[in-house]
Tab-separated table of C-alpha atoms in Angstrom:
chain	number	residue	atom	x	y	z
C	12	MET	CA	-18.315	5.921	-1.302
C	13	GLU	CA	-15.554	8.362	-1.205
C	14	LEU	CA	-11.648	8.609	-0.902
C	15	PRO	CA	-10.229	9.459	2.590
C	16	ASN	CA	-9.604	13.076	2.490
C	17	HIS	CA	-5.951	14.451	1.024
C	18	GLU	CA	-3.963	14.429	4.313
C	19	GLY	CA	-5.189	10.766	4.490
C	20	LEU	CA	-4.166	9.826	1.121
C	21	ARG	CA	-0.684	11.622	1.578
C	22	TRP	CA	-0.087	9.300	4.753
C	23	ILE	CA	-1.241	6.260	3.031
C	24	VAL	CA	0.908	6.758	-0.155
C	25	SER	CA	3.934	7.799	2.188
C	26	THR	CA	3.614	4.911	4.753
C	27	TYR	CA	3.342	2.078	2.179
C	28	GLY	CA	6.288	3.916	0.115
C	29	ARG	CA	8.497	3.730	3.243
C	30	PHE	CA	7.736	0.165	3.839
C	31	HIS	CA	8.051	-0.829	0.002
C	32	ALA	CA	11.167	1.040	0.060
C	33	ARG	CA	12.902	-0.389	3.159
C	34	HIS	CA	11.473	-4.301	2.599
C	35	GLY	CA	10.170	-4.332	-0.812
C	36	GLY	CA	13.490	-5.863	-2.303
C	37	SER	CA	13.702	-8.880	0.095
C	38	ILE	CA	9.741	-9.677	0.296
C	39	GLY	CA	9.289	-9.479	-3.307
C	40	THR	CA	5.876	-10.047	-4.673
C	41	PRO	CA	3.912	-11.525	-1.498
C	42	GLU	CA	1.226	-14.089	-1.994
C	43	LEU	CA	-2.503	-12.268	-1.788
C	44	VAL	CA	-4.242	-14.143	0.939
C	45	LEU	CA	-7.864	-14.921	0.128
C	46	PRO	CA	-10.638	-16.431	2.991
C	47	ASN	CA	-10.773	-19.557	1.119
C	48	ALA	CA	-10.255	-23.455	1.841
C	49	GLU	CA	-6.675	-23.313	-0.335
C	50	PHE	CA	-5.437	-21.251	2.098
C	51	PHE	CA	-7.460	-21.952	5.322
C	52	PRO	CA	-8.244	-25.726	5.137
C	53	ASP	CA	-8.272	-26.420	8.840
C	54	GLU	CA	-11.545	-26.884	10.680
C	55	PHE	CA	-12.840	-23.765	12.929
C	56	HIS	CA	-14.504	-24.178	16.117
C	57	ARG	CA	-14.609	-20.876	17.673
C	58	ASP	CA	-12.290	-21.634	20.476
C	59	GLY	CA	-8.739	-21.144	21.693
C	60	PRO	CA	-7.009	-23.739	19.856
C	61	SER	CA	-8.687	-23.126	16.830
C	62	VAL	CA	-7.582	-19.576	16.853
C	63	ALA	CA	-3.916	-20.521	17.414
C	64	ARG	CA	-4.211	-22.801	14.553
C	65	LEU	CA	-5.324	-19.880	12.252
C	66	LEU	CA	-2.641	-17.631	13.612
C	67	THR	CA	-0.058	-20.232	12.899
C	68	ARG	CA	-1.417	-20.736	9.466
C	69	MET	CA	-1.304	-16.854	9.073
C	70	ILE	CA	2.360	-16.206	10.420
C	71	HIS	CA	3.220	-19.153	7.804
C	72	TYR	CA	2.434	-16.373	4.843
C	73	ALA	CA	3.996	-13.683	6.321
C	74	PRO	CA	7.330	-12.749	5.615
C	75	ILE	CA	8.678	-13.867	9.456
C	76	ARG	CA	9.669	-16.907	10.963
C	77	ASP	CA	7.086	-19.788	11.423
C	78	ASP	CA	8.903	-20.282	15.184
C	79	LEU	CA	8.280	-17.027	16.824
C	80	GLY	CA	7.252	-17.474	20.442
C	81	ILE	CA	3.871	-16.463	20.096
C	82	GLN	CA	1.316	-16.175	23.309
C	83	LEU	CA	-2.104	-15.639	22.568
C	84	ALA	CA	-4.523	-13.919	25.453
C	85	PHE	CA	-8.327	-13.279	25.052
C	86	VAL	CA	-9.315	-9.971	26.330
C	87	GLU	CA	-12.791	-8.060	26.529
C	88	PRO	CA	-13.457	-4.384	25.301
C	89	ASP	CA	-12.195	-2.003	27.764
C	90	ALA	CA	-15.059	0.076	29.821
C	91	ALA	CA	-14.931	2.792	27.497
C	92	ARG	CA	-16.093	0.831	24.478
C	93	ALA	CA	-18.143	-1.908	26.069
C	94	GLY	CA	-21.652	-1.751	25.289
C	95	GLY	CA	-24.832	-3.338	25.159
C	96	CYS	CA	-24.578	-7.034	25.370
C	97	GLY	CA	-20.528	-6.798	24.907
C	98	SER	CA	-21.043	-8.132	21.445
C	99	LEU	CA	-18.672	-6.543	18.474
C	100	ALA	CA	-21.261	-4.778	17.061
C	101	CYS	CA	-22.427	-3.564	20.357
C	102	GLU	CA	-19.381	-1.479	21.115
C	103	SER	CA	-20.006	2.035	22.089
C	104	GLY	CA	-18.246	4.880	20.217
C	105	ALA	CA	-16.781	5.352	16.462
C	106	PRO	CA	-16.293	2.108	15.060
C	107	GLY	CA	-12.330	0.726	15.609
C	108	ALA	CA	-11.601	3.889	17.582
C	109	GLY	CA	-10.483	2.095	20.677
C	110	ARG	CA	-8.747	-0.649	18.765
C	111	ALA	CA	-5.202	-0.309	20.023
C	112	LEU	CA	-2.141	-2.160	18.796
C	113	ASN	CA	-3.072	-5.798	19.566
C	114	VAL	CA	0.813	-7.013	19.919
C	115	GLN	CA	2.861	-7.208	22.885
C	116	GLU	CA	6.834	-7.535	22.673
C	117	LEU	CA	8.118	-9.811	25.464
C	118	ASP	CA	11.493	-10.933	26.534
C	119	VAL	CA	11.039	-13.889	24.486
C	120	GLY	CA	8.152	-13.659	21.752
C	121	TYR	CA	5.224	-11.697	21.633
C	122	ARG	CA	1.832	-11.908	22.920
C	123	ILE	CA	-1.185	-11.484	20.816
C	124	LEU	CA	-4.349	-9.933	22.401
C	125	VAL	CA	-7.526	-11.385	20.730
C	126	GLU	CA	-10.420	-9.790	21.506
C	127	ALA	CA	-13.252	-12.313	22.280
C	128	ALA	CA	-15.855	-10.719	20.608
C	129	ASP	CA	-14.012	-11.112	17.353
C	130	VAL	CA	-13.838	-14.710	17.383
C	131	PRO	CA	-17.421	-16.051	16.494
C	132	ASN	CA	-17.001	-13.437	13.284
C	133	ALA	CA	-14.864	-14.821	10.915
C	134	GLU	CA	-14.199	-11.289	8.956
C	135	ALA	CA	-13.887	-9.622	12.174
C	136	LEU	CA	-11.388	-12.182	13.442
C	137	THR	CA	-9.061	-12.892	10.468
C	138	GLY	CA	-8.956	-8.550	10.335
C	139	SER	CA	-7.627	-8.657	13.740
C	140	LEU	CA	-5.081	-11.128	13.400
C	141	SER	CA	-3.899	-9.392	10.209
C	142	ARG	CA	-3.331	-6.274	12.100
C	143	ALA	CA	-1.342	-8.503	14.428
C	144	ILE	CA	0.848	-9.805	11.319
C	145	GLY	CA	1.589	-6.307	10.255
C	146	ALA	CA	2.773	-5.729	13.823
C	147	LEU	CA	5.111	-8.831	13.943
C	148	VAL	CA	6.667	-7.908	10.701
C	149	LEU	CA	7.559	-4.214	11.713
C	150	HIS	CA	8.628	-5.728	15.266
C	151	GLU	CA	11.178	-8.353	13.334
C	152	ALA	CA	12.379	-5.722	10.717
C	153	ASP	CA	13.045	-3.345	13.998
C	154	ASP	CA	10.723	-0.685	12.159
C	155	PRO	CA	8.690	1.701	14.402
C	156	VAL	CA	5.378	-0.265	15.401
C	157	ASP	CA	1.867	1.811	16.010
C	158	ALA	CA	-1.661	0.496	15.017
C	159	PRO	CA	-2.316	1.997	11.677
C	160	THR	CA	1.243	1.568	10.420
C	161	SER	CA	0.970	-1.975	11.218
C	162	GLU	CA	-2.352	-2.292	9.055
C	163	ILE	CA	-0.604	-0.785	6.117
C	164	ALA	CA	2.027	-3.219	6.872
C	165	ALA	CA	-0.192	-5.962	6.738
C	166	VAL	CA	-1.623	-4.841	2.988
C	167	ALA	CA	1.670	-4.623	1.846
C	168	CYS	CA	2.511	-8.429	2.944
C	169	GLY	CA	-0.860	-9.667	1.249
C	170	PHE	CA	-3.314	-9.537	4.016
C	171	GLY	CA	-5.179	-6.784	2.425
C	172	VAL	CA	-8.427	-8.494	1.576
C	173	LEU	CA	-8.763	-9.979	5.360
C	174	LEU	CA	-8.164	-6.783	6.307
C	175	SER	CA	-10.340	-4.945	4.353
C	176	ASN	CA	-13.267	-7.428	5.270
C	177	GLY	CA	-12.317	-6.887	8.840
C	178	ALA	CA	-12.732	-3.103	8.179
C	179	ALA	CA	-16.829	-2.997	7.672
C	180	VAL	CA	-18.192	-5.895	9.516
C	181	TRP	CA	-21.865	-6.141	9.445
C	182	ALA	CA	-22.865	-7.834	13.031
C	183	LYS	CA	-25.889	-8.226	15.106
C	184	ALA	CA	-26.274	-6.088	17.792
C	185	CYS	CA	-28.839	-5.539	20.631
C	186	THR	CA	-30.908	-3.025	17.971
C	187	GLY	CA	-30.570	-5.198	14.944
C	188	LEU	CA	-27.575	-5.287	12.209
C	189	ARG	CA	-24.883	-2.597	12.948
C	190	LEU	CA	-21.850	-1.650	10.951
C	191	ALA	CA	-18.485	-2.517	13.225
C	192	ARG	CA	-14.710	-2.831	12.308
C	193	THR	CA	-11.724	-4.433	13.952
C	194	THR	CA	-9.161	-2.050	12.423
C	195	VAL	CA	-8.041	1.177	12.971
C	196	LEU	CA	-8.140	2.323	9.411
C	197	SER	CA	-11.480	2.782	7.508
C	198	VAL	CA	-12.459	1.016	4.699
C	199	GLU	CA	-12.046	3.419	2.518
C	200	GLU	CA	-8.260	3.812	3.714
C	201	VAL	CA	-7.727	-0.048	3.784
C	202	ALA	CA	-8.954	0.019	0.083
C	203	VAL	CA	-6.218	2.807	-0.814
C	204	ALA	CA	-3.494	0.460	0.545
C	205	LEU	CA	-4.986	-2.561	-1.294
C	206	ALA	CA	-4.717	-0.617	-4.717
C	207	LEU	CA	-1.533	0.391	-3.996
C	208	PHE	CA	-0.646	-2.928	-3.228
C	209	PHE	CA	-2.173	-4.257	-6.764
C	210	ALA	CA	-0.086	-1.307	-8.509
C	211	ALA	CA	3.017	-2.000	-6.712
C	212	HIS	CA	2.925	-5.692	-8.110
C	213	GLY	CA	1.177	-5.197	-11.082
C	214	THR	CA	-1.554	-7.612	-10.636
C	215	ARG	CA	-5.340	-6.939	-10.981
C	216	SER	CA	-7.889	-6.921	-8.502
C	217	SER	CA	-10.458	-9.243	-9.991
C	218	GLU	CA	-9.631	-12.206	-7.904
C	219	ALA	CA	-9.712	-10.411	-4.739
C	220	ARG	CA	-12.786	-8.628	-5.392
C	221	ALA	CA	-14.493	-11.988	-5.156
C	222	TYR	CA	-13.757	-12.423	-1.660
C	223	LEU	CA	-14.929	-8.977	-0.644
C	224	GLY	CA	-18.094	-7.425	0.527
C	225	ALA	CA	-20.083	-4.941	-1.232
C	226	THR	CA	-18.672	-2.128	0.904
C	227	GLN	CA	-15.160	-3.165	0.245
C	228	ARG	CA	-16.060	-3.488	-3.256
C	229	ALA	CA	-17.251	-0.420	-3.405
C	230	ALA	CA	-14.650	1.370	-1.907
C	231	LEU	CA	-12.043	-0.615	-3.644
C	232	ASP	CA	-13.226	0.657	-7.107
C	233	VAL	CA	-12.781	4.306	-5.883
C	234	ALA	CA	-9.522	3.576	-4.711
C	235	THR	CA	-8.136	1.767	-7.851
C	236	ASP	CA	-9.952	4.461	-9.997
C	237	TRP	CA	-7.678	7.283	-7.847
C	238	VAL	CA	-4.472	5.045	-8.291
C	239	GLU	CA	-5.333	4.822	-12.102
C	240	SER	CA	-5.495	8.479	-12.547
C	241	ASN	CA	-1.825	8.876	-10.765
C	242	PRO	CA	0.411	6.916	-13.022
C	243	LEU	CA	3.254	9.090	-12.062
C	244	LEU	CA	2.919	8.254	-8.206
C	245	VAL	CA	2.306	4.465	-9.290
C	246	GLU	CA	5.655	4.551	-11.311
C	247	THR	CA	7.214	6.368	-8.332
C	248	LEU	CA	6.210	3.460	-6.365
C	249	HIS	CA	8.015	1.146	-8.883
C	250	GLU	CA	11.286	2.773	-9.407
C	251	ARG	CA	11.832	5.217	-6.707
C	252	PRO	CA	9.572	4.515	-3.251
C	253	SER	CA	11.820	6.190	-1.156
C	254	VAL	CA	10.272	9.758	-2.942
C	255	LEU	CA	7.137	8.571	-1.727
C	256	GLU	CA	8.482	8.195	1.769
C	257	ALA	CA	9.791	11.623	1.813
C	258	GLY	CA	6.563	12.835	0.679
C	259	ALA	CA	7.657	14.574	-2.335
C	260	PHE	CA	5.131	13.642	-4.601
C	261	GLY	CA	2.002	15.510	-5.987
C	262	ILE	CA	-2.035	13.804	-5.879
C	263	GLU	CA	-4.174	14.415	-8.584
C	264	PRO	CA	-8.082	13.983	-8.564
C	265	ILE	CA	-9.949	10.756	-9.918
C	266	ARG	CA	-10.403	11.019	-13.908
C	267	GLY	CA	-12.396	9.047	-16.323
C	268	PRO	CA	-11.091	6.499	-18.474
C	269	ILE	CA	-10.313	9.235	-21.300
C	270	GLY	CA	-9.434	11.663	-18.874
C	271	ARG	CA	-6.756	9.089	-17.318
C	272	TRP	CA	-5.492	8.665	-20.990
C	273	LEU	CA	-5.096	12.475	-21.742
C	274	HIS	CA	-3.569	13.055	-18.395
C	275	LYS	CA	-0.833	10.164	-18.941
C	276	ARG	CA	0.126	11.222	-22.630
C	277	LYS	CA	0.750	14.518	-21.146
C	278	LEU	CA	2.638	13.366	-18.530
C	279	GLU	CA	4.653	11.307	-21.492
C	280	LYS	CA	4.963	14.483	-23.754
C	281	GLY	CA	6.357	16.375	-20.945
C	282	LEU	CA	9.025	13.589	-19.866
C	283	ARG	CA	10.134	12.861	-23.733
C	284	PRO	CA	13.562	14.597	-24.157
C	285	ALA	CA	13.550	17.529	-26.550
C	286	PRO	CA	14.868	16.995	-30.063
C	287	VAL	CA	18.282	17.719	-30.598
C	288	THR	CA	18.705	19.952	-34.179
C	289	ALA	CA	21.616	18.647	-36.039
C	290	GLN	CA	24.405	21.370	-36.451
C	291	PRO	CA	25.542	22.025	-40.237
C	292	THR	CA	28.220	20.363	-41.443
C	293	MET	CA	31.150	22.898	-42.605
C	294	THR	CA	32.000	22.607	-46.302
C	295	ASP	CA	35.931	22.737	-47.440
C	296	GLU	CA	34.907	26.154	-48.910
C	297	ARG	CA	33.674	27.793	-45.718
C	298	ARG	CA	36.500	26.112	-43.752
C	299	ARG	CA	39.309	27.897	-46.184
C	300	ARG	CA	37.247	31.134	-45.756
C	301	PHE	CA	37.014	30.985	-42.089
C	302	GLU	CA	40.928	30.244	-41.859
C	303	GLU	CA	41.914	33.087	-43.851
C	304	ALA	CA	39.572	35.343	-42.129
C	305	ARG	CA	41.272	34.149	-38.673
C	306	ALA	CA	44.614	34.616	-40.370
C	307	LEU	CA	43.815	38.256	-41.268
C	308	VAL	CA	42.296	39.215	-37.827
C	309	ASP	CA	45.933	37.800	-36.226
C	310	GLU	CA	47.876	39.647	-38.621
C	311	VAL	CA	45.961	42.981	-37.762
C	312	MET	CA	46.148	42.311	-33.761
C	313	SER	CA	49.965	41.516	-34.077
C	314	ASN	CA	50.827	44.794	-35.431
C	315	ARG	CA	49.231	47.010	-33.334
C-alpha cells in the first residue's frame, strides 16, 4: 500500500485545511460515525423505505438541519460504465471513474441519486450516502461543490470510516470477486483524509480500525505514518488551518519512529528562541569615568 502522489497529498491537505478553517469552529469535534448497531439500529430490507430511513439517520449525525427537503432517486449506471450483469463489481472502466456528484440542488431541497447496484451492499451504500452527506454540507454552507471535495467534507464531518469502506468494496462479478468502489477518491486518498481527521481532533484510530476492512486498515496505517511524520503540518492544521488552504506548507516523507522523534527534536530546536545574553551592569566608577570622558570631548568640540 502506497501513499498518493505528491500532487494528490497537497490537494487533500489544502482541501481539508480549507474546510477546517472555514467550518471547524462551528462544527467542533464531530462524532466518528461507525457501522454498528449503536449508530444504525434500524432493520434494513434493501428497499426504498429502508434506504430513506438510513439516509435520514445519517443526516441526523451530520452538521446540517434534519428537516432538509430530500428526494431519493434510484438510478442505473450510465452506458459508459454498465457492463456484465449490471452489478456493482461488473461496471466497466476504472473503479470510481464514472462516479459523478450524487446530489442535485432543487428549487426547494435536494435530490440524492442512489445507484441501484449499491443498495444490496452495505459498504457501497453507506459510502455512497456519505458522499451525498458531504455534498449537502457544502451546499448548505454555500461552498463550491464537486465530487472529490464532497468526499473530503464527508470525512471532516465524521463519515470517514463509512467512506473508506466504500472506497474499496470486494463484490461478486460475473468473473468472480472483483474490487469496486463507490467513491471518486481512492482508498489511499480517503485514508490520508481520515488520518488528518484523527490528527485534527487529537483522537486515536484504534476504534475505527475495528470497523475497517483489511485493505482500508493497510491504507490507514500508511497514511497515519505519513501524518505522524509531518508534525509541523499537524500543528498548522490545529492552529492556522488557513495556511494549509493557501498551500503554504512543506511535505515530509514517511519516517520510522526514531526518525520521527529526531525530526520533531530538530523542529523544536529550530523554533526555540535564541538565548538572550544579559548586558553587564555599569559600575559607579565606570559611569564616573564615562561622564568625565564625555565632558572632555564636549569641551574640546566647543573650543574648535
